[in-house]
Amino acid sequence: MYQWRKFEFFEEKLGGKCAIPEEVRGEITCSSSGRGKLVIGCDDGGVSLLDRGLKFNDGFQAHSSSVLFLQQLKQRNFLVTVGEDEQLSPQQSALCLKVFDLDRRQEEGSSTASPDCIGILRIFTNQFPEAKITSFLVFEEAPPILLIAIGLDNGCIYCIKGDIARERITRFKLQVDNALDRSQSSITGLGFRVDGPVLQLFAVTPASVSLFNLHSQPPARQTLDHIGCNVNSIAMSDRLELIIGRPEAVYFYEVDGRGPCWAFEGEKKFLGWFRGYLLCVIADQRSGRNTFNVYDLKNRLIAHSLVLKEVSQMLCEWGNIILILNDKSALCIGEKDMESKLDMLFKKNLYTVAINLVQSQQADAAATAEVLRKYGDHLYSKQDYDEAMAQYINTIGHLEPSYVIQKFLDAQRIYNLTNYLEKLHEKGLASKDHTTLLLNCYTKLKDVEKLNVFIKSEDGVGEHKFDVETAIRVCRAANYHEHAMYVAKKAGRHEWYLKILLEDLGRYDEALRYISSLEASQAGVTVKEYGKILIEHKPVETIEILMRLCTEDGESTRRGASNGVYLSMLPSPVDFLNIFIHHPQALMEFLEKYTDKVRDSPAQVEIHNTLLELYLSNDLNFPSISQANKDGEFDTRARPAAAGISKVVTNGKSVSNDKDIGKECLERREKGLRLLKVAWPADMEHPLYDVDLAIILCEMNGFTQGLLHIYEKMKLYKEVIACYMQAHDHEGLIACCKRLGDSGKGGDPTLWADLLKYFGELGEDCSKEVKEVLAYIERDDMLPPIIVLQMLSKNPCLTLSVIKDYIARKLEQESKLIEEDRRAVEKYQEDTQTMRKEIEDLRTNARIFQLSKCTACTFTLDLPAVHFMCMHSFHQRCLGDNEKECPECAPEYRSVLELKRSLEQNAKDQDRFFQQVKTSKDGFSVIAEYFGKGIVSKTSNKQTGTLR
């Protein structure tokens, strides 16, 4: 073991060697430690307690003679001693065992009071004959139970178990060796070992090592070895291993026999265990001095070595090692802190030792990483880059990666850097920059094999050991497109996969197949992003994919075409319009296919708007108006009739500028007109497109046919004839009025008046048209002749012959009406005169009632009877009580009164009056009727003025 390095990891405390207090007068025979104090027993029977500074704290007389053994308990503040007291009789031994409660005093309040002795026990009895005690050990079971083992020089172990204070104990004996030579059979050391519920006891003699299983009855003995050791050369490790020291070596024992052996030569005076260190006091026979060594068995080094005089006792307390020498001096040795030990090793460049030290002492990972970093820096300074990187790799997770990366950025050390970055990714601690750097290393090294391993490892992408997007970017920039595509596909980054296929490789067919393999939602997102490229190169195939996305290959047909809920879950064609921005022809084909397949799409209004803009545009361009105003509305409140129309219409067909319009444009306009008609069925109040947008499109592109259709559907008949007027299409104008001016079919008869006014202001000869118009005006009696004359008088090209026949017929008709009215007036005057005479006769002359029968019951009239002025007579019994009106004439009279009240009430309803005037062909007749019924004449001046 002379090859082991020696270090000074321990240092002397309390200022070096110090003297045992003078209060300890006798020769020190035994010692113990625990609960923050040292307990020393002397040959005068006294026991002394020393505190942390080895100062005298307390003392008392435990035995009358010598104290042979003592032990401070850990769980309770009890002290167990074995010593000699006065011999009461020759048959009894002077040795006894005492238990002191150090927390209780015999005399309260006295500083010199002794601890309370709670139990005294004679060790030897008739059944347990007296022998020399060579070892002593106490094991604390569940309080207040103690198990005391006393080793004797005859190879026996006396065991006492129980509550000594209450004298509830049991005794039993264990036999180790029956050798005749007591020097080889005496018990030199004991050690308890707890293995779960099993309690075991190690027993050592100079010639054997035994193990007793106290859990079994009787306790079973097992011989572990046939060599032993002397007194004080026994210890127990923190792993409950038995340690014995012999001159040639130190041996470790477990329950199954001898374990490791350490060849430390020399006679072992004392053996101990302290915080994982082996403590040995080795006697040097030549110099007569002792050497105290502290062995670090894990790291194979001597942590401390000190040459001393004869050592009397060795204890461990307060985290220190206390050595008591024969001259009553003491030495307190404590371990240095980890930082001091590491600094010592760093100064000697013993980094390997430092690493082993921090790992063996279970230092935190940060401290270990710091040592590894310094070791790596040391190797790096010596240009041992491979070993330095090996140390830096062990610091991953604690050392900032940039610290290592900056050291190895040089091209000559790129292999080491690659290794470090690989480990960083394996532990899942790499950032995006680290992934970028590693992939750049692979590409610079042209190491395709490692790149394949990194990219295509089974757990690489799944566990996200690297940033997927960064890996794709770097591989793509380095032209490793296949690797980038592999990562994108495995990570589900469809947009990157397609970006590489389309933008870098131009593999459009493969891109389309990939999109077709995706789920509908994912496919929709990718088509929105890369549809422009696909439409440019593969329009037909792209439209097929869009049809599958928006219609799910006829699923809507199988589920029912009217299933609006299902259709609303599918993508809308409107969502994909932007990808056709440079390909309006493809957009038109796509929307036409969609509308042919899906009849009740939730987005059919937007689709029809887009199609109308495509159909009606002179040059087939992407629909900008419908897209810009998708969510808005067009203001057509001040829309002029046919503003900006450059085409003329004859019999519903455009006759000018058609030569400038190509065949394709004409076909599109035919489709547009068909859509305008189909998308506004007769049973629908509103069309399946935006009317305002359609009007603007027709006006902008001069599509008069569509404009006329929309105006007719909107019942804007005046705007319709305005189109014909502006085009000077007289034949079409008259035909339109015939179709739209028939009130019986829901038309507007005032159109004929507008048409006559137009001809009157035309300023050219239009006699034929005026005669035709007058025929319709005369048929429906739309205008008075005076108004007709006023309108036509403005046209200097018209002669009186145009309206001669019309005026003659109207005059003849008026003459007939006047004659009829005259005869009616005379009749009414005669009736009125007759009524006045009758009234006067009733007032001035008596009436003679000659009826002989009752009007009600038709029986002969007898008294009492009631006669009314209307010449009806009744029995009084046939009339009701208080009946003052003729039952026969009263209903007619009441109806007249009700009609009168109704007329008076109607006179107050001004809105109704003006509505009748407005809707009547002859408003003057309505006013005359009101006067004739006496409604207007009987209203107040205020109401009359209001009506006027």
mmCIF file of C-alpha atoms in Angstrom, residues 30-227:
data_model
loop_
_atom_site.group_PDB
_atom_site.id
_atom_site.type_symbol
_atom_site.label_atom_id
_atom_site.label_comp_id
_atom_site.label_asym_id
_atom_site.label_seq_id
_atom_site.Cartn_x
_atom_site.Cartn_y
_atom_site.Cartn_z
ATOM 1 C CA CYS A 30 -12.710 3.459 28.680
ATOM 2 C CA SER A 31 -14.621 6.046 26.670
ATOM 3 C CA SER A 32 -17.721 6.597 24.582
ATOM 4 C CA SER A 33 -19.377 9.368 22.608
ATOM 5 C CA GLY A 34 -22.841 10.446 21.557
ATOM 6 C CA ARG A 35 -25.514 13.094 21.918
ATOM 7 C CA GLY A 36 -22.913 15.857 21.580
ATOM 8 C CA LYS A 37 -20.519 14.851 24.342
ATOM 9 C CA LEU A 38 -17.593 12.593 25.255
ATOM 10 C CA VAL A 39 -17.871 10.233 28.216
ATOM 11 C CA ILE A 40 -14.644 9.067 29.899
ATOM 12 C CA GLY A 41 -14.382 6.352 32.519
ATOM 13 C CA CYS A 42 -11.412 6.135 34.888
ATOM 14 C CA ASP A 43 -9.859 3.542 37.166
ATOM 15 C CA ASP A 44 -11.058 5.459 40.237
ATOM 16 C CA GLY A 45 -14.700 4.757 39.352
ATOM 17 C CA GLY A 46 -15.367 8.309 38.147
ATOM 18 C CA VAL A 47 -17.126 9.232 34.944
ATOM 19 C CA SER A 48 -16.471 12.608 33.250
ATOM 20 C CA LEU A 49 -18.470 14.327 30.524
ATOM 21 C CA LEU A 50 -16.645 16.643 28.121
ATOM 22 C CA ASP A 51 -18.279 19.170 25.769
ATOM 23 C CA ARG A 52 -17.385 20.214 22.221
ATOM 24 C CA GLY A 53 -14.246 22.071 23.184
ATOM 25 C CA LEU A 54 -13.045 19.124 25.323
ATOM 26 C CA LYS A 55 -13.985 21.171 28.371
ATOM 27 C CA PHE A 56 -15.173 19.482 31.497
ATOM 28 C CA ASN A 57 -18.932 19.595 31.624
ATOM 29 C CA ASP A 58 -19.934 17.192 34.378
ATOM 30 C CA GLY A 59 -18.668 14.285 36.413
ATOM 31 C CA PHE A 60 -19.872 11.784 38.945
ATOM 32 C CA GLN A 61 -18.803 8.642 40.789
ATOM 33 C CA ALA A 62 -20.276 5.718 38.887
ATOM 34 C CA HIS A 63 -18.503 2.874 40.717
ATOM 35 C CA SER A 64 -16.507 2.637 43.907
ATOM 36 C CA SER A 65 -13.565 1.183 42.044
ATOM 37 C CA SER A 66 -12.613 1.067 38.374
ATOM 38 C CA VAL A 67 -14.939 1.697 35.426
ATOM 39 C CA LEU A 68 -14.141 -1.063 32.923
ATOM 40 C CA PHE A 69 -16.614 -0.335 30.081
ATOM 41 C CA LEU A 70 -19.242 2.282 29.297
ATOM 42 C CA GLN A 71 -21.483 3.254 26.392
ATOM 43 C CA GLN A 72 -23.498 6.397 25.734
ATOM 44 C CA LEU A 73 -26.865 5.493 24.208
ATOM 45 C CA LYS A 74 -28.148 7.393 21.151
ATOM 46 C CA GLN A 75 -31.941 7.213 21.411
ATOM 47 C CA ARG A 76 -32.154 8.151 25.074
ATOM 48 C CA ASN A 77 -29.731 10.097 27.206
ATOM 49 C CA PHE A 78 -28.722 6.975 29.116
ATOM 50 C CA LEU A 79 -25.249 5.845 30.109
ATOM 51 C CA VAL A 80 -24.540 2.149 30.654
ATOM 52 C CA THR A 81 -21.419 1.305 32.637
ATOM 53 C CA VAL A 82 -19.639 -1.841 33.812
ATOM 54 C CA GLY A 83 -17.334 -1.453 36.786
ATOM 55 C CA GLU A 84 -16.144 -2.742 40.119
ATOM 56 C CA ASP A 85 -18.009 -1.929 43.299
ATOM 57 C CA GLU A 86 -17.560 -3.072 46.860
ATOM 58 C CA GLN A 87 -17.882 -6.827 47.282
ATOM 59 C CA LEU A 88 -20.768 -7.474 49.656
ATOM 60 C CA SER A 89 -19.995 -11.154 50.111
ATOM 61 C CA PRO A 90 -17.317 -13.590 48.920
ATOM 62 C CA GLN A 91 -19.897 -15.415 46.841
ATOM 63 C CA GLN A 92 -20.875 -12.319 44.840
ATOM 64 C CA SER A 93 -18.729 -10.697 42.221
ATOM 65 C CA ALA A 94 -17.688 -7.086 42.590
ATOM 66 C CA LEU A 95 -18.563 -6.390 38.942
ATOM 67 C CA CYS A 96 -21.958 -4.857 38.243
ATOM 68 C CA LEU A 97 -23.777 -3.073 35.466
ATOM 69 C CA LYS A 98 -25.432 0.282 35.995
ATOM 70 C CA VAL A 99 -27.746 2.417 33.899
ATOM 71 C CA PHE A 100 -27.755 6.187 34.499
ATOM 72 C CA ASP A 101 -30.353 8.663 33.273
ATOM 73 C CA LEU A 102 -28.240 11.739 32.536
ATOM 74 C CA ASP A 103 -31.324 13.940 32.253
ATOM 75 C CA ARG A 104 -32.336 13.270 35.860
ATOM 76 C CA ARG A 105 -30.455 14.171 38.981
ATOM 77 C CA GLN A 106 -30.652 12.713 42.461
ATOM 78 C CA GLU A 107 -30.624 16.126 44.113
ATOM 79 C CA GLU A 108 -32.471 18.804 42.226
ATOM 80 C CA GLY A 109 -30.798 22.187 41.999
ATOM 81 C CA SER A 110 -27.336 21.025 43.118
ATOM 82 C CA SER A 111 -24.493 21.380 40.627
ATOM 83 C CA THR A 112 -22.664 18.411 42.139
ATOM 84 C CA ALA A 113 -25.641 16.090 42.088
ATOM 85 C CA SER A 114 -25.083 12.734 40.403
ATOM 86 C CA PRO A 115 -27.322 11.431 37.573
ATOM 87 C CA ASP A 116 -30.097 9.153 38.657
ATOM 88 C CA CYS A 117 -29.067 5.523 38.545
ATOM 89 C CA ILE A 118 -32.191 3.818 37.288
ATOM 90 C CA GLY A 119 -30.858 0.281 37.317
ATOM 91 C CA ILE A 120 -28.122 -1.848 38.920
ATOM 92 C CA LEU A 121 -27.550 -5.391 37.784
ATOM 93 C CA ARG A 122 -25.157 -8.086 38.868
ATOM 94 C CA ILE A 123 -23.517 -9.538 35.784
ATOM 95 C CA PHE A 124 -22.471 -12.901 37.195
ATOM 96 C CA THR A 125 -24.786 -15.316 38.927
ATOM 97 C CA ASN A 126 -24.787 -18.982 39.714
ATOM 98 C CA GLN A 127 -26.047 -19.803 36.232
ATOM 99 C CA PHE A 128 -23.637 -17.351 34.652
ATOM 100 C CA PRO A 129 -20.283 -17.953 36.394
ATOM 101 C CA GLU A 130 -17.797 -15.160 36.664
ATOM 102 C CA ALA A 131 -15.074 -14.643 34.070
ATOM 103 C CA LYS A 132 -12.980 -11.773 32.805
ATOM 104 C CA ILE A 133 -14.905 -9.293 30.666
ATOM 105 C CA THR A 134 -13.074 -8.559 27.438
ATOM 106 C CA SER A 135 -15.726 -6.741 25.383
ATOM 107 C CA PHE A 136 -18.985 -4.905 25.916
ATOM 108 C CA LEU A 137 -21.730 -3.629 23.575
ATOM 109 C CA VAL A 138 -25.268 -2.290 24.018
ATOM 110 C CA PHE A 139 -27.977 -2.372 21.322
ATOM 111 C CA GLU A 140 -31.037 -0.157 21.680
ATOM 112 C CA GLU A 141 -34.260 -1.820 20.645
ATOM 113 C CA ALA A 142 -37.657 -0.181 21.023
ATOM 114 C CA PRO A 143 -37.472 1.817 24.291
ATOM 115 C CA PRO A 144 -37.150 0.866 27.077
ATOM 116 C CA ILE A 145 -35.750 -2.489 25.859
ATOM 117 C CA LEU A 146 -31.986 -2.858 25.803
ATOM 118 C CA LEU A 147 -29.894 -5.773 24.561
ATOM 119 C CA ILE A 148 -26.510 -5.927 26.287
ATOM 120 C CA ALA A 149 -23.813 -8.279 25.046
ATOM 121 C CA ILE A 150 -20.826 -8.971 27.346
ATOM 122 C CA GLY A 151 -17.893 -10.862 25.902
ATOM 123 C CA LEU A 152 -15.745 -12.981 28.244
ATOM 124 C CA ASP A 153 -12.282 -14.433 28.054
ATOM 125 C CA ASN A 154 -13.661 -17.978 28.127
ATOM 126 C CA GLY A 155 -15.357 -17.643 24.707
ATOM 127 C CA CYS A 156 -18.833 -16.993 26.103
ATOM 128 C CA ILE A 157 -21.127 -14.041 25.535
ATOM 129 C CA TYR A 158 -23.580 -13.172 28.287
ATOM 130 C CA CYS A 159 -26.658 -11.418 26.900
ATOM 131 C CA ILE A 160 -29.100 -9.414 28.976
ATOM 132 C CA LYS A 161 -32.338 -8.223 27.335
ATOM 133 C CA GLY A 162 -35.221 -6.220 28.771
ATOM 134 C CA ASP A 163 -36.148 -3.180 30.855
ATOM 135 C CA ILE A 164 -33.342 -2.954 33.367
ATOM 136 C CA ALA A 165 -34.964 -0.066 35.270
ATOM 137 C CA ARG A 166 -37.944 -2.308 36.094
ATOM 138 C CA GLU A 167 -35.802 -5.404 36.380
ATOM 139 C CA ARG A 168 -37.819 -7.141 33.662
ATOM 140 C CA ILE A 169 -34.983 -8.905 31.975
ATOM 141 C CA THR A 170 -34.019 -12.207 30.437
ATOM 142 C CA ARG A 171 -30.534 -13.663 30.299
ATOM 143 C CA PHE A 172 -29.063 -16.075 27.807
ATOM 144 C CA LYS A 173 -25.595 -17.253 26.918
ATOM 145 C CA LEU A 174 -23.865 -17.632 23.557
ATOM 146 C CA GLN A 175 -20.867 -19.918 23.222
ATOM 147 C CA VAL A 176 -18.265 -18.974 20.637
ATOM 148 C CA ASP A 177 -15.211 -21.175 21.343
ATOM 149 C CA ASN A 178 -14.345 -23.818 23.868
ATOM 150 C CA ALA A 179 -10.607 -23.714 23.287
ATOM 151 C CA LEU A 180 -8.475 -24.510 26.327
ATOM 152 C CA ASP A 181 -6.181 -21.583 25.557
ATOM 153 C CA ARG A 182 -8.074 -18.592 26.781
ATOM 154 C CA SER A 183 -5.799 -16.279 24.855
ATOM 155 C CA GLN A 184 -7.300 -17.670 21.645
ATOM 156 C CA SER A 185 -10.902 -17.960 22.813
ATOM 157 C CA SER A 186 -11.562 -14.660 24.544
ATOM 158 C CA ILE A 187 -14.147 -12.400 22.915
ATOM 159 C CA THR A 188 -12.135 -9.447 21.594
ATOM 160 C CA GLY A 189 -14.963 -7.619 19.829
ATOM 161 C CA LEU A 190 -18.701 -7.535 19.193
ATOM 162 C CA GLY A 191 -20.891 -5.926 16.554
ATOM 163 C CA PHE A 192 -24.663 -5.797 16.025
ATOM 164 C CA ARG A 193 -26.168 -5.938 12.558
ATOM 165 C CA VAL A 194 -29.835 -5.345 11.706
ATOM 166 C CA ASP A 195 -31.145 -6.916 8.503
ATOM 167 C CA GLY A 196 -34.828 -6.034 8.336
ATOM 168 C CA PRO A 197 -36.529 -7.782 11.256
ATOM 169 C CA VAL A 198 -33.484 -10.002 11.824
ATOM 170 C CA LEU A 199 -30.960 -8.999 14.478
ATOM 171 C CA GLN A 200 -27.489 -10.497 14.139
ATOM 172 C CA LEU A 201 -24.393 -10.366 16.292
ATOM 173 C CA PHE A 202 -20.793 -10.555 15.115
ATOM 174 C CA ALA A 203 -18.407 -12.089 17.644
ATOM 175 C CA VAL A 204 -14.608 -11.993 17.177
ATOM 176 C CA THR A 205 -11.921 -13.932 18.985
ATOM 177 C CA PRO A 206 -8.180 -14.027 18.211
ATOM 178 C CA ALA A 207 -8.821 -17.219 16.242
ATOM 179 C CA SER A 208 -12.292 -16.847 14.644
ATOM 180 C CA VAL A 209 -15.080 -14.658 13.388
ATOM 181 C CA SER A 210 -18.624 -15.846 14.138
ATOM 182 C CA LEU A 211 -22.131 -14.618 13.409
ATOM 183 C CA PHE A 212 -25.151 -15.314 15.646
ATOM 184 C CA ASN A 213 -28.709 -15.037 14.372
ATOM 185 C CA LEU A 214 -30.581 -13.729 17.419
ATOM 186 C CA HIS A 215 -33.907 -13.946 15.570
ATOM 187 C CA SER A 216 -33.930 -17.740 15.894
ATOM 188 C CA GLN A 217 -34.314 -19.662 19.140
ATOM 189 C CA PRO A 218 -31.870 -20.760 20.207
ATOM 190 C CA PRO A 219 -29.604 -18.327 18.355
ATOM 191 C CA ALA A 220 -27.833 -20.055 15.485
ATOM 192 C CA ARG A 221 -24.056 -19.666 15.172
ATOM 193 C CA GLN A 222 -22.194 -19.391 11.871
ATOM 194 C CA THR A 223 -18.407 -19.332 11.624
ATOM 195 C CA LEU A 224 -17.319 -16.801 9.020
ATOM 196 C CA ASP A 225 -13.552 -17.175 9.316
ATOM 197 C CA HIS A 226 -10.888 -18.959 11.357
ATOM 198 C CA ILE A 227 -8.759 -15.926 11.956
#
